[in-house]
Tab-separated table of C-alpha atoms and ligand atoms in Angstrom:
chain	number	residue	atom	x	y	z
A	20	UNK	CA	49.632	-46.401	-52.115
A	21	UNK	CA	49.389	-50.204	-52.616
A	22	UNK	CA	48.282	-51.974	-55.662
A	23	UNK	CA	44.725	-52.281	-56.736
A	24	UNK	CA	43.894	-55.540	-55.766
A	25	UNK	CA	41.709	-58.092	-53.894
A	26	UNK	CA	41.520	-56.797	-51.152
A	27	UNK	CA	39.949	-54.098	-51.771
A	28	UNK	CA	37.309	-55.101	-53.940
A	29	UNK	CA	36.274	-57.238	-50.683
A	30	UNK	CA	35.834	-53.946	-48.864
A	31	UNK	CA	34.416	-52.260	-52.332
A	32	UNK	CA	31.415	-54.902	-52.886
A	33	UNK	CA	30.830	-54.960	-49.066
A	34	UNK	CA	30.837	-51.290	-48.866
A	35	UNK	CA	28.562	-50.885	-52.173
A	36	UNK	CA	30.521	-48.563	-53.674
A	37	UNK	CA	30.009	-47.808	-56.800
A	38	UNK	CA	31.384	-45.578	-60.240
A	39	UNK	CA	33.001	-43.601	-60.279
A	40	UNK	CA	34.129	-44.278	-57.080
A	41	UNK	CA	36.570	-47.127	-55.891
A	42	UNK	CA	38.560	-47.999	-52.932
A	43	UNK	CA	42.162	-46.333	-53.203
A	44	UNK	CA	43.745	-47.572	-49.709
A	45	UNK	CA	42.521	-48.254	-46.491
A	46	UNK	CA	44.722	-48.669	-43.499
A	47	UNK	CA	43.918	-50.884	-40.323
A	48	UNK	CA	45.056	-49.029	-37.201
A	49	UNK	CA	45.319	-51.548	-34.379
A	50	UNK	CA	45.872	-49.360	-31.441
A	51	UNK	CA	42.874	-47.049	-32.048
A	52	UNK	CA	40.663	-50.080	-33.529
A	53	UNK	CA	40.151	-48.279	-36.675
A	54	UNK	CA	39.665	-48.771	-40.331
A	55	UNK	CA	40.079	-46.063	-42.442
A	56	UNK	CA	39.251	-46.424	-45.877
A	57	UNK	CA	39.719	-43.764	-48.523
A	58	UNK	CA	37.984	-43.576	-51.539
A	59	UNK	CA	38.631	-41.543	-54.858
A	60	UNK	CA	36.684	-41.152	-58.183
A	61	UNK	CA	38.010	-42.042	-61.976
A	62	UNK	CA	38.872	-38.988	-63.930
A	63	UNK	CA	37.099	-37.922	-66.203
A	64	UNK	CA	34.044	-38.694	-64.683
A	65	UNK	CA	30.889	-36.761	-64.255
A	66	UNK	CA	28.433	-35.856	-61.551
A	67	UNK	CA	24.806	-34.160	-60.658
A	68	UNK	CA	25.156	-30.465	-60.760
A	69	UNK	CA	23.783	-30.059	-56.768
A	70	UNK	CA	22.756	-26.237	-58.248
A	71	UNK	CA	20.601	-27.119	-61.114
A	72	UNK	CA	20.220	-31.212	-60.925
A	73	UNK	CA	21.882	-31.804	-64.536
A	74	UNK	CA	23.367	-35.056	-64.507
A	75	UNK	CA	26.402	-34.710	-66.485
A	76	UNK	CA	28.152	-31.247	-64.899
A	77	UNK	CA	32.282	-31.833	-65.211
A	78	UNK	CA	34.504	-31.524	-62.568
A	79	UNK	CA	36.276	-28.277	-62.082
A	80	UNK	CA	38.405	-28.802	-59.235
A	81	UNK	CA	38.843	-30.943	-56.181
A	82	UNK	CA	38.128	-29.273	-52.496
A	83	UNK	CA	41.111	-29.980	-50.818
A	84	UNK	CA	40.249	-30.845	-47.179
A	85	UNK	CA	39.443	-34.380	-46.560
A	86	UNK	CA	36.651	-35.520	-45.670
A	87	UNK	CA	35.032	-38.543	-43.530
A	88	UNK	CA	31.913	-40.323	-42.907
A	89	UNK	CA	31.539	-42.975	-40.495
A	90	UNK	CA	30.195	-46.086	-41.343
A	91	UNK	CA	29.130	-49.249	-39.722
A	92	UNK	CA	31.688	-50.740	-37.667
A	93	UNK	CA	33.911	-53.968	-39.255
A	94	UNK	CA	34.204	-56.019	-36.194
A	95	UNK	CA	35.512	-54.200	-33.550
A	96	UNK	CA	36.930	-51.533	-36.043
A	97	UNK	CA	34.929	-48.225	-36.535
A	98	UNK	CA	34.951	-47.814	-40.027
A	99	UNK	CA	36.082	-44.318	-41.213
A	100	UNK	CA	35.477	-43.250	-44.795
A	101	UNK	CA	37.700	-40.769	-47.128
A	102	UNK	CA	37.743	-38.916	-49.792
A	103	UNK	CA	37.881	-35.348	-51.407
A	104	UNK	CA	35.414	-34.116	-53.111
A	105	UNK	CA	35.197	-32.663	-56.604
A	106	UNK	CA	33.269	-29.349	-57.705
A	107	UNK	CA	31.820	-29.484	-60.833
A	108	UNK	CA	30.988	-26.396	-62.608
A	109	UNK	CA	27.820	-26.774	-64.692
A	110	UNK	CA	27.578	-25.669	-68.518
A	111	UNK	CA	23.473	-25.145	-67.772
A	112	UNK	CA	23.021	-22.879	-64.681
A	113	UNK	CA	27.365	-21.742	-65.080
A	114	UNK	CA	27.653	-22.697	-61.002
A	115	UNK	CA	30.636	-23.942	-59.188
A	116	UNK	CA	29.257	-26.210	-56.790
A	117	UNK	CA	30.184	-29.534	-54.396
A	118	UNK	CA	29.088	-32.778	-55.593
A	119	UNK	CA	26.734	-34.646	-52.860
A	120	UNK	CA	28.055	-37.870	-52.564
A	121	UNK	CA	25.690	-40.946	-52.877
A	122	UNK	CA	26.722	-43.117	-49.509
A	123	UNK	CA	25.445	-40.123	-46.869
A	124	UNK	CA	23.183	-37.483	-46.547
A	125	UNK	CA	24.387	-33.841	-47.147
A	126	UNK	CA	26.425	-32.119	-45.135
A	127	UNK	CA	25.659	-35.780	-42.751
A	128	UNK	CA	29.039	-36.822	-41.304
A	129	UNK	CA	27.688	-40.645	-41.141
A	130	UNK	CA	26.768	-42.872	-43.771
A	131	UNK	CA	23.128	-43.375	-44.417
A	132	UNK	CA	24.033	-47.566	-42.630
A	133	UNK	CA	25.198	-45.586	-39.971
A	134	UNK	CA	22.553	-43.149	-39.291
A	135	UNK	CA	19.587	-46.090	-39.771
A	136	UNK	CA	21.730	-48.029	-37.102
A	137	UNK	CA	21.999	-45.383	-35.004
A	138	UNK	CA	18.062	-44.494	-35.311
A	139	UNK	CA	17.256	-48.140	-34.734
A	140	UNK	CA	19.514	-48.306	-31.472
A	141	UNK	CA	17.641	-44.185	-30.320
A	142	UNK	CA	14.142	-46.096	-30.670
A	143	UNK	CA	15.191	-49.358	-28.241
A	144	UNK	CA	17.726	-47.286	-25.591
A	145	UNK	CA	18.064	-44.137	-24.126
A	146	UNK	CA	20.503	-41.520	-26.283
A	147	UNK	CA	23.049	-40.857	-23.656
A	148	UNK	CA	23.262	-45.103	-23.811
A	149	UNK	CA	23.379	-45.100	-27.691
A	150	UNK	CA	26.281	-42.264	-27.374
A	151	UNK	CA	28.289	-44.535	-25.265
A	152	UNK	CA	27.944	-47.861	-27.218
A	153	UNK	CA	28.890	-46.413	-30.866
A	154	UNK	CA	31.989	-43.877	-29.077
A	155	UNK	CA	30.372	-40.550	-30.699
A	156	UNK	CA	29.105	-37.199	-28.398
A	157	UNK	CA	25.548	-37.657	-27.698
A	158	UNK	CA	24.582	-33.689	-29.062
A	159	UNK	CA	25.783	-35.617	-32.919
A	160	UNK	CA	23.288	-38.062	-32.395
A	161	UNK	CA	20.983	-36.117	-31.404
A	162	UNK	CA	21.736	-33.938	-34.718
A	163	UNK	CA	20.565	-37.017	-36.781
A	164	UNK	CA	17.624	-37.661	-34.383
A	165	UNK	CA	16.375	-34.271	-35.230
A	166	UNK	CA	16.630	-34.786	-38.868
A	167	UNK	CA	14.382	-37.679	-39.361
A	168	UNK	CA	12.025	-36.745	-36.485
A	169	UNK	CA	11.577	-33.308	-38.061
A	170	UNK	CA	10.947	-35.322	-41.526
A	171	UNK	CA	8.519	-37.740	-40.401
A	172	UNK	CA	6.549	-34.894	-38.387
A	173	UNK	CA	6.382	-32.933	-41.977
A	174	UNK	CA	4.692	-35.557	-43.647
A	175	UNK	CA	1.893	-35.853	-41.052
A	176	UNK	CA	-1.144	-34.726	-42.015
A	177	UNK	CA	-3.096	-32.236	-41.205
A	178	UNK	CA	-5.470	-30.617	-43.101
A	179	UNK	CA	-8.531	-32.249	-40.841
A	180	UNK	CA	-7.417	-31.209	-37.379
A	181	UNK	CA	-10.704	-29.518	-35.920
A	182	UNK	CA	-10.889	-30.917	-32.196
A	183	UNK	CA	-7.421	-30.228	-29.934
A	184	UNK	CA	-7.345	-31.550	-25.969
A	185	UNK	CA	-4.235	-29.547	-23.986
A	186	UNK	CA	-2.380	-30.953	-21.181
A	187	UNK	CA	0.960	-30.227	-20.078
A	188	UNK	CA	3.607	-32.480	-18.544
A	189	UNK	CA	6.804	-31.912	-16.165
A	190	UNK	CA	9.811	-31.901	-18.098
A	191	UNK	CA	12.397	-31.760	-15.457
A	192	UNK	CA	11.486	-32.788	-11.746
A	193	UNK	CA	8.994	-30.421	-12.116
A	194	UNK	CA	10.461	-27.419	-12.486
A	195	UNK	CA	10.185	-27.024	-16.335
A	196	UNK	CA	6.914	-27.625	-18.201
A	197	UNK	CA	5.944	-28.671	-21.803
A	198	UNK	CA	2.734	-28.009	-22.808
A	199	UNK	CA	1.040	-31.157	-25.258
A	200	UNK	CA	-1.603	-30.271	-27.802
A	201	UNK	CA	-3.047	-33.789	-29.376
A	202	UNK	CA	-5.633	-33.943	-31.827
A	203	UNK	CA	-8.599	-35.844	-30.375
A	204	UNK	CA	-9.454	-37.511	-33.568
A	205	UNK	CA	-6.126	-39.317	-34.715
A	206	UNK	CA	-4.618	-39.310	-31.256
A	207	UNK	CA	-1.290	-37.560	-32.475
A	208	UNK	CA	0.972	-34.949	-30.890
A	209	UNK	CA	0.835	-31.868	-33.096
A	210	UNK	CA	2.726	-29.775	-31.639
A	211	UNK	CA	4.765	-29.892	-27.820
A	212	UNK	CA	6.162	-26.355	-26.339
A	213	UNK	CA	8.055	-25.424	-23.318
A	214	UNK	CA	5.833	-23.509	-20.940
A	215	UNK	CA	2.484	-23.581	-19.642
A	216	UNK	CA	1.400	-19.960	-20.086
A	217	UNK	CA	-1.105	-18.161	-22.479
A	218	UNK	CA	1.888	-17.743	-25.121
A	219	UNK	CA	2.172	-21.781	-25.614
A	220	UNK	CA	-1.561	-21.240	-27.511
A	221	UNK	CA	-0.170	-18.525	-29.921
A	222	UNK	CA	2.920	-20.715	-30.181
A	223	UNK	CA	0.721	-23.482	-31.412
A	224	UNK	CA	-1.268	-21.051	-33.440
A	225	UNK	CA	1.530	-20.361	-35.638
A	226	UNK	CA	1.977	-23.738	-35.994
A	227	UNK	CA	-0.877	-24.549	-36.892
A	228	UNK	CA	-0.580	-21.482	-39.786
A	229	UNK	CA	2.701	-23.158	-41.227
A	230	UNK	CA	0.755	-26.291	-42.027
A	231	UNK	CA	-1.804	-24.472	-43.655
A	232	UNK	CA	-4.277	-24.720	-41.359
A	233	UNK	CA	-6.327	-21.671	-39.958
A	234	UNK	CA	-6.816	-21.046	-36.695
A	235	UNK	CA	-10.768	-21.047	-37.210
A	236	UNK	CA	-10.720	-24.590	-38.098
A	237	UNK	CA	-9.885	-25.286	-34.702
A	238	UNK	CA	-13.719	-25.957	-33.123
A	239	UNK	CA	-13.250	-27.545	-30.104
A	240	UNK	CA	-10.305	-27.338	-27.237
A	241	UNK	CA	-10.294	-29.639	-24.263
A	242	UNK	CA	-8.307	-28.415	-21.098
A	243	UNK	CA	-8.099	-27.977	-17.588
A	244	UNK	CA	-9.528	-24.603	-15.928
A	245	UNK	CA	-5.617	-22.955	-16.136
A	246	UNK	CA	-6.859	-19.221	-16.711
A	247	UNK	CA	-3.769	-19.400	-19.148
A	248	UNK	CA	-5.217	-21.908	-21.557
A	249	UNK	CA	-8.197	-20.427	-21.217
A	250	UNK	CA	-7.396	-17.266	-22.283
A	251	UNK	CA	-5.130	-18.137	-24.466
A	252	UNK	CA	-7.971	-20.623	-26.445
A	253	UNK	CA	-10.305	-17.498	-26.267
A	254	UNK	CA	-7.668	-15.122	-28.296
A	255	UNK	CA	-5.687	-17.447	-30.455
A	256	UNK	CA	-9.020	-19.877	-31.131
A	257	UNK	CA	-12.176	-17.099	-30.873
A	258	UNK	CA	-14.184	-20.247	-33.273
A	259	UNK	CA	-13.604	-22.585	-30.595
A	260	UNK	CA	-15.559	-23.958	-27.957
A	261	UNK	CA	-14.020	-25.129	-24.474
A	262	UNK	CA	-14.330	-27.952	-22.764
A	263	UNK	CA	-12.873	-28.278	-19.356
A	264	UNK	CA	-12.090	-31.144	-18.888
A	265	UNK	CA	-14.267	-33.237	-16.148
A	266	UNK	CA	-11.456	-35.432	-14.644
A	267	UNK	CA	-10.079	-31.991	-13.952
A	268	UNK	CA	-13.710	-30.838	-12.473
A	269	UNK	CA	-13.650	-33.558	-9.878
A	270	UNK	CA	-9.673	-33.292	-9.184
A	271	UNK	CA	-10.784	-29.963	-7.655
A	272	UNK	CA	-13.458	-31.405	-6.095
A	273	UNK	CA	-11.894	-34.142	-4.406
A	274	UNK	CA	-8.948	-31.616	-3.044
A	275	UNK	CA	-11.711	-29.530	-1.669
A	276	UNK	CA	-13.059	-32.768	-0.044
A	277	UNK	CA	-9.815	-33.734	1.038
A	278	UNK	CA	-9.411	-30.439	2.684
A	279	UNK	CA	-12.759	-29.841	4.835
A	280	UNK	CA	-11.861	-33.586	5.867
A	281	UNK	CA	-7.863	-32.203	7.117
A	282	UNK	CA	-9.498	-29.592	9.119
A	283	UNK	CA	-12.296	-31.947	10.726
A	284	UNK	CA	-9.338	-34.525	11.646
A	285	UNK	CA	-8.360	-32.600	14.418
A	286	UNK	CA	-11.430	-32.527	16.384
A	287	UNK	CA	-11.908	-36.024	14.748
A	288	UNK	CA	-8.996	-38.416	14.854
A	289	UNK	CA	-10.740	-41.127	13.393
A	290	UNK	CA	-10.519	-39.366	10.030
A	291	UNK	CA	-6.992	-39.541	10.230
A	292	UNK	CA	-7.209	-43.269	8.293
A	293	UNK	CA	-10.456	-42.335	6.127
A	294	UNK	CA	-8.442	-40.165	3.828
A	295	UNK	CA	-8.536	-43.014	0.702
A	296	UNK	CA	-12.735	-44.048	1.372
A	297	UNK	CA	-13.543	-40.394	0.944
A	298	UNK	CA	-11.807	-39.692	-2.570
A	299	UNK	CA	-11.975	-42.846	-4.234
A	300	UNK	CA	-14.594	-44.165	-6.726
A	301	UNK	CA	-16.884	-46.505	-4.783
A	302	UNK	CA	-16.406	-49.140	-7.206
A	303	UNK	CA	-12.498	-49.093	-6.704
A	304	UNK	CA	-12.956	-49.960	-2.984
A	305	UNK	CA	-12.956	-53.495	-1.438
A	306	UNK	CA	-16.297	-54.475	0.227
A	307	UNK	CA	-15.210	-53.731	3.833
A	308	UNK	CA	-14.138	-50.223	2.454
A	309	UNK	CA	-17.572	-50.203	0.905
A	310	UNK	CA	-19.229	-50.872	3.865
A	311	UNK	CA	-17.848	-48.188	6.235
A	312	UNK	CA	-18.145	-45.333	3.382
A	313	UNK	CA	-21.710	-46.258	3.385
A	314	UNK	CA	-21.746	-46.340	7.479
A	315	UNK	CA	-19.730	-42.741	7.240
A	316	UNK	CA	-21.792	-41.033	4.380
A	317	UNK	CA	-25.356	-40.310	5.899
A	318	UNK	CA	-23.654	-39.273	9.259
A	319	UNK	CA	-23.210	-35.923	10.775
A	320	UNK	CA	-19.659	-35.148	9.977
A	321	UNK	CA	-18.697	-32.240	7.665
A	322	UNK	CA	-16.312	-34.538	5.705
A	323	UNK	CA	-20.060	-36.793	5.000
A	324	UNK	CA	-21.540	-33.672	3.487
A	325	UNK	CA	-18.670	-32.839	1.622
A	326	UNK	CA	-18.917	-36.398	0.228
A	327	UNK	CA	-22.628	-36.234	-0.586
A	328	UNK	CA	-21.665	-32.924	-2.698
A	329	UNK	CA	-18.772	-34.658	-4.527
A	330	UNK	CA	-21.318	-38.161	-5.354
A	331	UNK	CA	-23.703	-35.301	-6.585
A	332	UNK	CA	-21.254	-33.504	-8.575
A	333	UNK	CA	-20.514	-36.478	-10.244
A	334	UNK	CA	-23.533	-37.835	-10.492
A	335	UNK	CA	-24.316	-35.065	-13.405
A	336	UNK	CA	-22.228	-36.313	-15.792
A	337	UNK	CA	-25.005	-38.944	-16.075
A	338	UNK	CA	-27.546	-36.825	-16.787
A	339	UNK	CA	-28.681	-35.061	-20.221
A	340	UNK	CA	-27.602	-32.010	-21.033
A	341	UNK	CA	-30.918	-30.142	-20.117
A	342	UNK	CA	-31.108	-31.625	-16.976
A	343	UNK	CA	-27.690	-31.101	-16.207
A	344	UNK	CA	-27.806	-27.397	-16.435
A	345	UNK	CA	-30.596	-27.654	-13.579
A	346	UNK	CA	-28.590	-30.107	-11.578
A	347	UNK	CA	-25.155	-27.604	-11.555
A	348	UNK	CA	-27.236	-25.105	-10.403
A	349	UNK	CA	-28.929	-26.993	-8.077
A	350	UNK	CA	-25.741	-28.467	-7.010
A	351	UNK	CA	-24.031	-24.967	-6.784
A	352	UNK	CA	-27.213	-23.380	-4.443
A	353	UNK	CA	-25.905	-26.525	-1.932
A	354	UNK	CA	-22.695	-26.290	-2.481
A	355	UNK	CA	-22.309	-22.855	-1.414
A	356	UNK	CA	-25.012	-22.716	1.498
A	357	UNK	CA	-22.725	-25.797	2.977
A	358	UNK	CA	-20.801	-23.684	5.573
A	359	UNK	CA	-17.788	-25.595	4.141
A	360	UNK	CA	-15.027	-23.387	3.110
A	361	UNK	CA	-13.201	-25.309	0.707
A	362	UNK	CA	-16.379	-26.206	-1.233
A	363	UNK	CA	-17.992	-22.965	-1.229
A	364	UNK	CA	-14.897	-21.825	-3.128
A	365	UNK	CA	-14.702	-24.308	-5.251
A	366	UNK	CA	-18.246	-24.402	-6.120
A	367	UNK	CA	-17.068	-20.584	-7.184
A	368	UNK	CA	-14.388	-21.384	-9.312
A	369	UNK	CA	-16.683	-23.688	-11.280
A	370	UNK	CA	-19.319	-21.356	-11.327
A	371	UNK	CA	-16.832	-19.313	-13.174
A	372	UNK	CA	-16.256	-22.172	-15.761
A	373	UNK	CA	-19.921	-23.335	-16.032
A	374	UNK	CA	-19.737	-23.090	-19.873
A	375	UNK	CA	-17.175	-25.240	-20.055
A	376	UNK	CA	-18.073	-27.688	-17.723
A	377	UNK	CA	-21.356	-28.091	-19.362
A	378	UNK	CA	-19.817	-27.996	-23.291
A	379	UNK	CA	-19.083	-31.558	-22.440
A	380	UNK	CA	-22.703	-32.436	-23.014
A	381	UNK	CA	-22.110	-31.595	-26.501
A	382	UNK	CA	-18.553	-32.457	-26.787
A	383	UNK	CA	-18.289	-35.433	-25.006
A	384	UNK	CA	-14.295	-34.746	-24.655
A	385	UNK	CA	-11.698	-35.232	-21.616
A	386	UNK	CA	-8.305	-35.013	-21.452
A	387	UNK	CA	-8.801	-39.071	-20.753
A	388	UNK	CA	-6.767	-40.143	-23.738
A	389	UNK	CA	-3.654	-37.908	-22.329
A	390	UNK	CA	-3.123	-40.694	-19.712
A	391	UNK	CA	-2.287	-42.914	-22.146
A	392	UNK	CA	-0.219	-40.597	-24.560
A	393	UNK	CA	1.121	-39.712	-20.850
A	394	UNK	CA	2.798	-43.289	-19.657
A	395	UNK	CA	4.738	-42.893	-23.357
A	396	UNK	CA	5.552	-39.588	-22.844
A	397	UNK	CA	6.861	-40.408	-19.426
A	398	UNK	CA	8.637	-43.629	-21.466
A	399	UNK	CA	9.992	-40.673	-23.910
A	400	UNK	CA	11.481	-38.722	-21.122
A	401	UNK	CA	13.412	-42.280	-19.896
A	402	UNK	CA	14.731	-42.919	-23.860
A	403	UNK	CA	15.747	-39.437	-23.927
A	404	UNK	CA	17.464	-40.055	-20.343
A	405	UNK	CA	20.133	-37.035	-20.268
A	406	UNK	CA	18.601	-35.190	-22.974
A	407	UNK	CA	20.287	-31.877	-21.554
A	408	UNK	CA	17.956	-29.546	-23.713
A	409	UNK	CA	13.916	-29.486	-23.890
A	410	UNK	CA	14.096	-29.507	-27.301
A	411	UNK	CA	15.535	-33.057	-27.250
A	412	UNK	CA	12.809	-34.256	-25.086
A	413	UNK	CA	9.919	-32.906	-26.892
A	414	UNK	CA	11.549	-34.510	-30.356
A	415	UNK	CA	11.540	-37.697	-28.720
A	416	UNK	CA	8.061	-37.449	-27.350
A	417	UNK	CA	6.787	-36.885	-31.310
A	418	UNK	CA	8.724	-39.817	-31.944
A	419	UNK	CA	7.498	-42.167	-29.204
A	420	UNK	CA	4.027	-40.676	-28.849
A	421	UNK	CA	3.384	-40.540	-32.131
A	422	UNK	CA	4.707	-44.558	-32.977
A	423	UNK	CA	6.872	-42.408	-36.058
A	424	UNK	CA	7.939	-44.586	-38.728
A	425	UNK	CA	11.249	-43.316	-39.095
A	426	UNK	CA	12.656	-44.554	-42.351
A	427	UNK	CA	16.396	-43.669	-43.255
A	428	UNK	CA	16.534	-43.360	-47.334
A	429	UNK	CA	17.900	-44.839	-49.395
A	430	UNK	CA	19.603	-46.389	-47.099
A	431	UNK	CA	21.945	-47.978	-48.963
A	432	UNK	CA	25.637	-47.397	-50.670
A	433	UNK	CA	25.996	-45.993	-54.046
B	502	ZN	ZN1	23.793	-26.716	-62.867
């Protein structure tokens, strides 16, 4: 061991250390473009009993193995730290315990620098990136992601949530599915599960239960017709009130549309370029495209009637809610004398979810603000590019959807 000099109180002040710790050695190894520095504490010296919290428990032995933390890099050195830790045994609670050292978290192999780099470089590039750049396996930083995601999620509040909207995402190319439950009123992800079935509502149920909150406080759900949501609202959620959501309403609608105009092509090849008049909003077409929907609406083709029935299901989303109980039902009398197979049916299916439909009257919700939380999930799913497990995703969706201020403490040495 060299002398205590210079040197090392550069690295000492730069590193923050402080009592009873110093810098004993370091040792610069220029093949491997490391620095490892090892650190030891003065004899004598006492520490925080991690058992009991007493500040001044003595130290009964030293652990033997060594142990390391990695701190920031120096240059183009990544900067190992060393030392062995004492246990102190307590003369309050009698317990032989490991001190927690002040430069890192427990049990955290980094430095607290470290880990608030690392989180800083998660939040601007994708993991598998961030991995690469600092030399560590990505599942470590992903480790520390967890942490402080999982922290700032805790202190959310949520004593007030009353009104939920569900929507679920792809994970995977479509094959997997996480299911999203924001609350409408402060716009935050609450809770993301994998799956799409009636379980992900008791999932969120007991949730909801860990943060205190009862699943009768829960007064309003917004979702799309999924029998499984539906159900699932209706057991997990018996005070709430569903609202399908009416984007969904006319999705089906349009599909329907879409359809009777796919069979009619083939007697009627001039449909064959029509598809994009039929299912857009009027107002989203160009003048010319204007101009030929309203040529094409009042004629005799079945695709025109299916089109009048789609500008009149929409049409009742203008009205009051009285009147819009009449106009479903009159709409639903046309619907399914029209002789058009894909409409009857799906005149049927939202028969079956009148209730719903019409709860919007009162509720006034959609799933509308999803398409925004959607584009960052979507943004998540990039930053979390080779995330290998859902789990990973849906911690960086909380973190991107819900703008987390992720705060490493105390951040700083000693
Ligand atoms: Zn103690």
């Amino acid at each position: 061991m060299r002398d205590f000099n210079q040197e090392y109180s550069v690295f000492q002040k730069a590193l923050g250390i402080e009592d009873p710790w110093y810098v004993i050695d370091y040792e610069l190894n220029q093949n491997d473009y490391i620095l490892d520095i090892y650190l030891d504490f003065r004899r004598g010296s006492e520490f925080v009993c991690t058992h009991c919290g007493h500040p001044q428990a003595k130290v009964h032995d030293i652990v033997n193995d060594d142990r390391t933390w990695r701190h920031l890099n120096f240059w183009q050195y990544q900067t190992i730290l060393h030392a062995r830790l004492p246990r102190t045994k307590c003369n309050l609670c009698n317990k032989i315990r490991t001190i927690h050292v002040e430069w890192s978290r427990p049990g955290a192999g980094f430095t607290w620098f470290f880990e608030s780099e690392l989180m800083q470089l998660m939040k601007e590039m994708p993991v598998a990136t961030v991995a690469r750049k600092v030399g560590e396996h990505d599942t470590r930083l992903w480790r520390v992601f967890h942490y402080y995601v999982d922290k700032a999620m805790k202190e959310l509040d949520f004593s007030n949530v009353k009104r939920i909207a569900i929507d679920e995402t792809s994970s995977r190319r479509g094959h997997e599915y996480v299911t999203l439950f924001v609350d409408m009123d402060t716009k935050l992800v609450l809770f993301a599960t994998e799956g799409k079935d009636a379980n992900v509502l008791k999932k969120f149920s007991s949730f909801l239960k860990d943060h205190n909150v009862e699943p009768n406080n829960i007064k309003e759900v917004c979702s799309d017709m999924s029998p499984a949501f539906k159900k699932g609202v209706e057991t997990e959620f018996p005070e709430a009130h569903i609202t399908f959501d009416k984007f969904h309403v006319m999705k089906l609608m349009n599909e329907a549309l879409d359809q009777v105009r796919r069979n009619e092509q083939i007697e009627q090849p001039g449909l064959k370029k029509t598809r994009y008049l039929w299912l857009k909003n009027h107002k989203n077409l160009n003048t010319e495209q204007q101009e030929k929907i309203l040529k094409l609406k009042d004629t005799n083709l079945k695709t025109a009637r299916a089109y009048r029935l789609k500008l009149s299901l929409q049409e009742m989303w203008t009205k009051t809610e009285r009147f819009a109980t009449l106009h479903f039902n009159e709409w639903y009398q046309w619907a399914t004398r029209s002789q058009l197979e894909p409409i009857i049916k799906v005149a049927q299916t939202l028969k079956k979810h009148e209730q719903g439909i019409l709860r919007w009257f009162v509720s006034k919700m959609t799933n509308g603000l999803l398409e925004g939380i959607n584009s960052l999930v979507q943004a998540a799913k990039r930053k979390a590019r080779g995330y290998r497990t859902t789990k990973n995703f849906i911690a960086m969706i909380y973190a991107t959807a819900n703008k987390l201020l992720i705060s490493v403490e105390p951040h700083k040495l000693g």
